[in-house]
Tab-separated table of C-alpha atoms in Angstrom:
chain	number	residue	atom	x	y	z
A	1043	UNK	CA	35.117	38.556	211.719
A	1044	UNK	CA	35.125	35.117	210.293
A	1045	UNK	CA	37.319	32.101	211.157
A	1046	UNK	CA	40.776	32.441	209.867
A	1047	UNK	CA	41.362	29.881	206.970
A	1048	UNK	CA	44.112	27.422	208.087
A	1049	UNK	CA	46.885	27.342	205.525
A	1050	UNK	CA	47.753	24.234	203.707
A	1051	UNK	CA	51.015	22.189	204.122
A	1052	UNK	CA	51.388	22.422	200.472
A	1053	UNK	CA	49.769	25.860	199.480
A	1054	UNK	CA	50.193	24.873	195.835
A	1055	UNK	CA	51.767	22.364	194.139
A	1056	UNK	CA	54.440	24.417	192.568
A	1057	UNK	CA	55.043	26.624	195.734
A	1058	UNK	CA	55.549	23.619	198.069
A	1059	UNK	CA	57.753	21.638	195.642
A	1060	UNK	CA	59.798	24.254	194.399
A	1061	UNK	CA	60.550	25.340	197.803
A	1062	UNK	CA	61.220	21.820	199.089
A	1063	UNK	CA	62.520	19.885	195.818
A	1064	UNK	CA	65.671	18.732	197.341
A	1065	UNK	CA	64.252	17.500	200.731
A	1066	UNK	CA	61.224	15.668	198.783
A	1067	UNK	CA	64.022	13.962	196.560
A	1068	UNK	CA	65.991	12.927	199.568
A	1069	UNK	CA	62.928	11.599	201.315
A	1070	UNK	CA	61.441	9.759	198.088
A	1071	UNK	CA	65.013	8.118	197.242
A	1072	UNK	CA	65.201	7.083	200.911
A	1073	UNK	CA	61.380	5.638	201.006
A	1074	UNK	CA	62.190	3.699	197.886
A	1075	UNK	CA	65.758	2.147	199.006
A	1076	UNK	CA	63.997	1.241	202.251
A	1077	UNK	CA	61.446	-0.806	200.430
A	1078	UNK	CA	62.093	-4.909	200.299
A	1079	UNK	CA	62.060	-6.035	196.723
A	1080	UNK	CA	61.883	-9.270	194.912
A	1081	UNK	CA	65.277	-11.045	194.364
A	1082	UNK	CA	64.914	-10.421	190.937
A	1083	UNK	CA	64.267	-6.691	190.735
A	1084	UNK	CA	67.181	-4.499	190.092
A	1085	UNK	CA	67.252	-0.753	190.854
A	1086	UNK	CA	69.537	1.589	189.038
A	1087	UNK	CA	72.470	3.297	191.030
A	1088	UNK	CA	71.633	5.282	193.465
A	1089	UNK	CA	73.054	8.484	191.779
A	1090	UNK	CA	70.954	7.258	188.597
A	1091	UNK	CA	67.737	6.677	190.759
A	1092	UNK	CA	68.195	10.543	192.460
A	1093	UNK	CA	68.760	11.785	188.570
A	1094	UNK	CA	65.604	9.957	187.831
A	1095	UNK	CA	63.326	11.136	190.493
A	1096	UNK	CA	64.751	14.708	190.171
A	1097	UNK	CA	63.746	14.663	186.455
A	1098	UNK	CA	60.329	13.891	187.182
A	1099	UNK	CA	59.890	16.514	190.055
A	1100	UNK	CA	61.434	19.007	187.596
A	1101	UNK	CA	58.968	17.979	184.545
A	1102	UNK	CA	56.212	17.878	187.251
A	1103	UNK	CA	57.066	21.489	188.074
A	1104	UNK	CA	57.509	22.810	184.518
A	1105	UNK	CA	53.994	21.660	183.783
A	1106	UNK	CA	52.381	22.865	186.478
A	1107	UNK	CA	54.328	26.276	187.134
A	1108	UNK	CA	53.769	28.062	184.303
A	1109	UNK	CA	53.523	32.103	184.707
A	1110	UNK	CA	50.196	32.923	185.134
A	1111	UNK	CA	48.440	36.633	186.298
A	1112	UNK	CA	46.364	36.627	189.360
A	1113	UNK	CA	45.084	38.942	191.510
A	1114	UNK	CA	47.079	38.654	195.313
A	1115	UNK	CA	47.833	40.925	198.113
A	1116	UNK	CA	51.081	41.842	198.915
A	1117	UNK	CA	52.547	42.716	202.345
A	1118	UNK	CA	55.987	44.164	203.354
A	1119	UNK	CA	57.212	44.755	206.609
A	1120	UNK	CA	60.475	46.278	207.113
A	1121	UNK	CA	62.326	46.718	210.553
A	1122	UNK	CA	62.300	50.717	210.986
A	1123	UNK	CA	66.346	51.687	211.367
A	1124	UNK	CA	67.886	48.350	211.576
A	1125	UNK	CA	70.998	49.434	209.487
A	1126	UNK	CA	72.169	51.745	212.417
A	1127	UNK	CA	70.856	49.113	214.798
A	1128	UNK	CA	73.108	46.362	212.820
A	1129	UNK	CA	76.134	48.433	213.121
A	1130	UNK	CA	76.135	49.135	216.607
A	1131	UNK	CA	75.925	45.515	217.615
A	1132	UNK	CA	77.845	42.339	217.262
A	1133	UNK	CA	76.491	40.317	214.304
A	1134	UNK	CA	75.692	37.257	216.643
A	1135	UNK	CA	72.950	39.780	218.467
A	1136	UNK	CA	71.882	40.834	215.255
A	1137	UNK	CA	71.398	37.431	213.890
A	1138	UNK	CA	69.433	36.689	217.085
A	1139	UNK	CA	67.271	39.930	216.854
A	1140	UNK	CA	66.431	38.771	213.171
A	1141	UNK	CA	65.145	35.405	213.761
A	1142	UNK	CA	63.455	36.252	217.061
A	1143	UNK	CA	61.501	38.328	214.517
A	1144	UNK	CA	61.357	36.376	211.681
A	1145	UNK	CA	60.047	33.412	214.114
A	1146	UNK	CA	57.095	35.285	215.371
A	1147	UNK	CA	56.214	37.051	212.117
A	1148	UNK	CA	56.040	33.891	210.374
A	1149	UNK	CA	53.816	32.291	212.806
A	1150	UNK	CA	51.663	35.255	212.453
A	1151	UNK	CA	51.705	35.305	208.722
A	1152	UNK	CA	50.936	31.229	208.463
A	1153	UNK	CA	48.192	31.819	210.824
A	1154	UNK	CA	46.122	33.869	207.893
A	1155	UNK	CA	47.117	31.812	205.181
A	1156	UNK	CA	49.801	34.120	203.749
A	1157	UNK	CA	52.826	32.783	201.786
A	1158	UNK	CA	56.316	34.319	202.664
A	1159	UNK	CA	57.762	34.914	199.311
A	1160	UNK	CA	61.325	36.252	200.359
A	1161	UNK	CA	63.360	37.385	203.020
A	1162	UNK	CA	65.143	40.732	202.225
A	1163	UNK	CA	67.497	41.585	204.798
A	1164	UNK	CA	65.618	42.700	208.022
A	1165	UNK	CA	61.952	42.850	205.656
A	1166	UNK	CA	59.194	39.868	205.122
A	1167	UNK	CA	57.327	39.788	201.979
A	1168	UNK	CA	54.296	38.165	201.831
A	1169	UNK	CA	51.829	36.899	199.495
A	1170	UNK	CA	48.049	36.362	199.942
A	1171	UNK	CA	46.004	35.010	197.479
A	1172	UNK	CA	47.957	32.081	195.892
A	1173	UNK	CA	47.681	28.481	196.689
A	1174	UNK	CA	44.997	26.938	198.522
A	1175	UNK	CA	43.416	30.197	199.956
A	1176	UNK	CA	42.497	32.641	197.013
A	1177	UNK	CA	39.642	34.132	198.676
A	1178	UNK	CA	39.324	37.069	200.404
A	1179	UNK	CA	43.154	37.717	200.279
A	1180	UNK	CA	43.000	41.584	200.695
A	1181	UNK	CA	41.084	41.290	204.206
A	1182	UNK	CA	43.332	38.564	205.330
A	1183	UNK	CA	46.552	40.580	204.350
A	1184	UNK	CA	45.779	43.628	206.308
A	1185	UNK	CA	44.388	41.542	209.438
A	1186	UNK	CA	47.622	39.597	209.117
A	1187	UNK	CA	49.210	43.067	209.368
A	1188	UNK	CA	47.410	44.074	212.062
A	1189	UNK	CA	47.987	41.242	214.066
A	1190	UNK	CA	51.984	41.323	213.225
A	1191	UNK	CA	51.889	44.706	214.727
A	1192	UNK	CA	50.240	43.539	218.011
A	1193	UNK	CA	52.794	40.733	217.961
A	1194	UNK	CA	55.671	43.182	218.116
A	1195	UNK	CA	54.910	43.332	221.688
A	1196	UNK	CA	56.482	39.704	222.088
A	1197	UNK	CA	59.084	40.338	220.020
A	1198	UNK	CA	60.197	42.944	222.103
A	1199	UNK	CA	59.498	41.061	225.232
A	1200	UNK	CA	61.895	38.282	224.154
A	1201	UNK	CA	64.014	40.914	222.842
A	1202	UNK	CA	64.500	42.742	226.178
A	1203	UNK	CA	64.664	39.167	228.094
A	1204	UNK	CA	67.916	38.790	226.075
A	1205	UNK	CA	69.050	42.090	226.934
A	1206	UNK	CA	68.442	43.321	222.824
A	1207	UNK	CA	66.583	46.771	222.216
A	1208	UNK	CA	63.173	47.082	221.130
A	1209	UNK	CA	62.367	46.884	217.299
A	1210	UNK	CA	59.669	48.247	215.128
A	1211	UNK	CA	58.156	47.773	211.925
A	1212	UNK	CA	56.116	49.357	209.118
A	1213	UNK	CA	53.980	47.442	206.977
A	1214	UNK	CA	52.621	48.416	203.813
A	1215	UNK	CA	49.898	46.352	201.751
A	1216	UNK	CA	48.911	46.122	198.039
A	1217	UNK	CA	46.388	44.418	196.031
A	1218	UNK	CA	46.757	44.156	192.318
A	1219	UNK	CA	47.151	41.861	189.320
A	1220	UNK	CA	50.703	40.377	189.337
A	1221	UNK	CA	52.948	37.570	187.628
A	1222	UNK	CA	53.118	34.469	189.280
A	1223	UNK	CA	55.422	31.537	188.458
A	1224	UNK	CA	58.338	29.443	189.491
A	1225	UNK	CA	61.862	31.607	188.955
A	1226	UNK	CA	65.229	30.104	188.654
A	1227	UNK	CA	66.882	27.059	187.142
A	1228	UNK	CA	67.168	23.253	188.036
A	1229	UNK	CA	70.159	24.482	190.511
A	1230	UNK	CA	67.844	26.703	192.607
A	1231	UNK	CA	64.186	27.705	191.931
A	1232	UNK	CA	61.460	29.236	193.692
A	1233	UNK	CA	58.098	30.396	193.156
A	1234	UNK	CA	57.548	34.406	193.332
A	1235	UNK	CA	55.544	37.320	192.025
A	1236	UNK	CA	56.556	39.959	190.463
A	1237	UNK	CA	54.958	43.185	188.776
A	1238	UNK	CA	53.899	46.671	189.721
A	1239	UNK	CA	51.863	45.486	192.540
A	1240	UNK	CA	54.782	44.017	194.218
A	1241	UNK	CA	56.697	47.270	193.590
A	1242	UNK	CA	53.618	49.622	195.096
A	1243	UNK	CA	53.790	47.690	198.140
A	1244	UNK	CA	57.222	48.225	198.622
A	1245	UNK	CA	56.914	52.301	197.969
A	1246	UNK	CA	54.009	52.153	200.316
A	1247	UNK	CA	55.954	50.590	202.891
A	1248	UNK	CA	58.749	53.466	202.886
A	1249	UNK	CA	56.393	55.671	203.714
A	1250	UNK	CA	55.451	54.085	206.896
A	1251	UNK	CA	56.313	55.164	210.391
A	1252	UNK	CA	56.969	52.886	213.289
A	1253	UNK	CA	54.233	50.631	214.290
A	1254	UNK	CA	51.855	51.409	211.373
A	1255	UNK	CA	50.167	50.063	208.759
A	1256	UNK	CA	49.567	51.668	205.484
A	1257	UNK	CA	47.261	50.399	202.589
A	1258	UNK	CA	46.549	51.134	199.094
A	1259	UNK	CA	43.131	52.286	197.597
A	1260	UNK	CA	42.948	48.885	195.756
A	1261	UNK	CA	43.051	47.233	199.220
A	1262	UNK	CA	40.884	49.766	200.772
A	1263	UNK	CA	38.259	48.883	197.737
A	1264	UNK	CA	38.096	45.165	199.134
A	1265	UNK	CA	38.010	45.645	202.709
A	1266	UNK	CA	36.718	49.223	203.541
A	1267	UNK	CA	33.567	47.920	205.306
A	1268	UNK	CA	35.542	45.669	207.731
A	1269	UNK	CA	38.258	48.419	208.807
A	1270	UNK	CA	38.425	51.386	210.436
A	1271	UNK	CA	41.367	53.488	208.631
A	1272	UNK	CA	42.385	57.302	208.341
A	1273	UNK	CA	43.360	59.071	205.233
A	1274	UNK	CA	47.126	59.593	205.470
A	1275	UNK	CA	48.284	61.440	202.469
A	1276	UNK	CA	48.404	61.671	198.902
A	1277	UNK	CA	51.921	60.880	197.846
A	1278	UNK	CA	53.954	60.685	194.296
A	1279	UNK	CA	55.897	57.431	194.564
A	1280	UNK	CA	58.410	56.039	191.778
A	1281	UNK	CA	56.532	54.109	188.641
A	1282	UNK	CA	53.201	55.728	189.211
A	1283	UNK	CA	52.278	58.471	187.014
A	1284	UNK	CA	49.760	60.028	189.366
A	1285	UNK	CA	49.535	60.452	193.162
A	1286	UNK	CA	48.801	57.435	195.467
A	1287	UNK	CA	46.552	57.624	198.432
A	1288	UNK	CA	47.250	56.134	201.301
A	1289	UNK	CA	45.583	55.011	204.442
A	1290	UNK	CA	46.039	54.293	207.832
A	1291	UNK	CA	44.582	51.094	209.353
A	1292	UNK	CA	43.690	51.899	212.531
A	1293	UNK	CA	41.755	48.518	213.365
A	1294	UNK	CA	39.367	45.703	212.567
A	1295	UNK	CA	35.898	47.254	213.261
A	1296	UNK	CA	34.149	45.789	215.910
A	1297	UNK	CA	36.970	43.916	217.637
A	1298	UNK	CA	38.791	46.285	220.226
A	1299	UNK	CA	41.395	43.421	220.630
A	1300	UNK	CA	41.950	43.921	216.639
A	1301	UNK	CA	43.678	47.403	216.941
A	1302	UNK	CA	46.915	48.756	215.588
A	1303	UNK	CA	48.926	49.792	219.045
A	1304	UNK	CA	50.135	53.501	218.569
A	1305	UNK	CA	54.034	53.894	218.553
A	1306	UNK	CA	54.375	57.288	217.403
A	1307	UNK	CA	52.541	60.830	216.859
A	1308	UNK	CA	54.129	62.709	219.567
A	1309	UNK	CA	53.837	60.697	223.124
A	1310	UNK	CA	55.919	62.787	225.064
A	1311	UNK	CA	55.883	66.268	226.316
A	1312	UNK	CA	57.388	69.077	223.518
A	1313	UNK	CA	59.758	72.247	224.842
A	1314	UNK	CA	60.491	75.254	223.367
A	1315	UNK	CA	63.860	75.357	221.536
A	1316	UNK	CA	65.391	77.585	218.942
A	1317	UNK	CA	68.410	75.874	217.204
A	1318	UNK	CA	69.755	75.393	213.661
A	1319	UNK	CA	69.517	72.226	212.076
A	1320	UNK	CA	70.824	70.655	208.521
A	1321	UNK	CA	69.184	67.617	206.922
A	1322	UNK	CA	69.058	66.033	203.776
A	1323	UNK	CA	66.227	64.417	201.870
A	1324	UNK	CA	65.924	60.401	201.244
A	1325	UNK	CA	64.580	59.274	197.920
A	1326	UNK	CA	63.842	55.696	197.306
A	1327	UNK	CA	65.843	55.214	200.599
A	1328	UNK	CA	69.092	56.829	199.109
A	1329	UNK	CA	70.364	59.923	200.705
A	1330	UNK	CA	70.471	62.758	198.558
A	1331	UNK	CA	73.444	64.407	198.448
A	1332	UNK	CA	72.067	68.141	198.908
A	1333	UNK	CA	71.839	69.578	202.460
A	1334	UNK	CA	69.323	71.836	203.570
A	1335	UNK	CA	69.021	73.945	206.474
A	1336	UNK	CA	66.036	74.323	209.161
A	1337	UNK	CA	65.695	75.670	212.426
A	1338	UNK	CA	63.984	73.683	215.521
A	1339	UNK	CA	61.214	75.521	217.294
A	1340	UNK	CA	60.403	72.860	219.562
A	1341	UNK	CA	61.680	69.194	220.711
A	1342	UNK	CA	60.480	66.229	221.998
A	1343	UNK	CA	61.787	62.822	222.451
A	1344	UNK	CA	60.050	61.323	219.565
A	1345	UNK	CA	60.728	64.230	217.339
A	1346	UNK	CA	60.258	68.152	216.846
A	1347	UNK	CA	58.923	70.892	215.026
A	1348	UNK	CA	60.882	72.865	212.355
A	1349	UNK	CA	60.619	75.425	209.924
A	1350	UNK	CA	62.383	75.818	206.520
A	1351	UNK	CA	62.244	77.606	203.277
A	1352	UNK	CA	62.064	74.282	201.163
A	1353	UNK	CA	59.001	72.853	200.390
A	1354	UNK	CA	58.915	69.299	201.211
A	1355	UNK	CA	55.758	66.589	200.987
A	1356	UNK	CA	53.949	64.885	204.156
A	1357	UNK	CA	55.750	61.623	204.495
A	1358	UNK	CA	58.937	62.606	203.176
A	1359	UNK	CA	61.779	60.724	204.551
A	1360	UNK	CA	64.672	62.610	205.938
A	1361	UNK	CA	68.402	62.327	207.560
A	1362	UNK	CA	69.357	64.612	210.184
A	1363	UNK	CA	72.557	66.160	210.645
A	1364	UNK	CA	73.064	67.246	214.173
A	1365	UNK	CA	75.260	70.036	214.102
A	1366	UNK	CA	73.953	71.569	217.121
A	1367	UNK	CA	76.171	72.724	219.978
A	1368	UNK	CA	73.780	71.357	222.604
A	1369	UNK	CA	73.644	68.006	220.677
A	1370	UNK	CA	77.142	67.825	220.223
A	1371	UNK	CA	77.675	64.298	221.662
A	1372	UNK	CA	75.462	62.499	218.981
A	1373	UNK	CA	77.671	61.150	216.266
A	1374	UNK	CA	75.314	58.966	214.869
A	1375	UNK	CA	72.837	59.105	212.112
A	1376	UNK	CA	69.092	60.004	212.880
A	1377	UNK	CA	66.462	59.565	210.245
A	1378	UNK	CA	63.100	60.851	210.397
A	1379	UNK	CA	60.013	61.429	208.555
A	1380	UNK	CA	57.710	64.479	208.298
A	1381	UNK	CA	54.353	63.806	209.188
A	1382	UNK	CA	52.676	67.080	208.783
A	1383	UNK	CA	53.171	70.260	207.068
A	1384	UNK	CA	52.306	73.842	207.541
A	1385	UNK	CA	52.610	76.859	205.397
A	1386	UNK	CA	53.793	80.143	207.163
A	1387	UNK	CA	54.386	83.372	206.090
A	1388	UNK	CA	58.315	82.752	205.377
A	1389	UNK	CA	58.228	79.202	204.460
A	1390	UNK	CA	56.698	75.813	206.048
A	1391	UNK	CA	56.685	74.573	208.925
A	1392	UNK	CA	57.129	70.464	209.707
A	1393	UNK	CA	56.143	68.073	212.272
A	1394	UNK	CA	59.202	65.370	212.476
A	1395	UNK	CA	58.886	61.961	213.869
A	1396	UNK	CA	62.006	60.088	214.585
A	1397	UNK	CA	62.323	56.891	212.456
A	1398	UNK	CA	65.895	55.654	213.410
A	1399	UNK	CA	67.738	56.779	216.068
A	1400	UNK	CA	70.119	54.538	218.452
A	1401	UNK	CA	69.712	54.235	222.411
A	1402	UNK	CA	72.757	56.610	222.977
A	1403	UNK	CA	71.486	59.180	220.849
A	1404	UNK	CA	67.656	58.846	222.344
A	1405	UNK	CA	69.401	58.998	225.682
A	1406	UNK	CA	70.885	62.559	224.740
A	1407	UNK	CA	67.601	63.976	223.488
A	1408	UNK	CA	65.655	62.544	226.455
A	1409	UNK	CA	68.217	64.110	228.982
A	1410	UNK	CA	68.267	67.467	226.829
A	1411	UNK	CA	64.496	67.583	226.931
A	1412	UNK	CA	64.201	66.833	230.780
A	1413	UNK	CA	66.492	69.558	231.108
A	1414	UNK	CA	64.360	72.207	229.751
A	1415	UNK	CA	61.533	71.054	231.192
A	1416	UNK	CA	63.415	71.651	234.492
A	1417	UNK	CA	64.289	74.828	233.409
A	1418	UNK	CA	68.020	74.148	233.549
């Protein structure tokens, strides 16, 4: 791969000034007031001078920050299962965990010329293709996503050194034409991108397992020669009339150091188990009220195989209702994703991977698997 372009300090006039308006105003004012002027020179009062400089900056922004359509690549990275983690930890720990994550991810995003659009709780939205580095935005965004997943090793090493749990992320990437411009008012403004291309990146990310990078067909079209990918599935997403093809990024072709670390897909032994299970379906991260029944056929530390009469698509997110006597000690919510679908004579078989499970519940399941393996 060619050398990574270095991001400019101010990737674009509108972005740099919009994000740093007040800081720049203070710096300019301090510079003006520190200059030695002729005795006859008179400066306006500091408040008036600040207003005049601020007006100049605002006028510049207004002239140079008109909304425009441009093709970009949008990357959305989200911590899997962070809500349950946050509910089980002191607020101080939650902030520290997030700051470790943001600090390391920011560094990676900057390395590949991406611009952080915003933080959304435990998620980062980054844009490639605006500012000083518009070229090869799709490849840079996907390469960045791979590097972010690799960097999670360092994130978790730092977490563990502080006694914090490991965290995992899913990353969705989409390339499309969006509206880019300055949003807000003179009180607060920021350069941002909006449009269906941004929304699709968010929908794609929702289908990610832990440690996964999924990209759209539009992104694949621009990066296919450089990537090793696997077809995940054709899924229906909100806002799109037709199903969308998703592709899992394995890594960069010819560069073994740029391979997405495998976090999921049955890393542990399965044990046979016959037990009832209830679950609810998630739609756009909202839990639907209807409770469905299923039967567990086997269990592992990371997931299970279950059968049900209800038909669901691959990559559907679900919340498990563990109404089982053998797992009665589990009181917290467990979220999972359907990773495979098999049609059976009397219904459907589903491969299910856990996507959000707290430490205590994970230990309960681990202990159960170990007991069953040992024949107890």
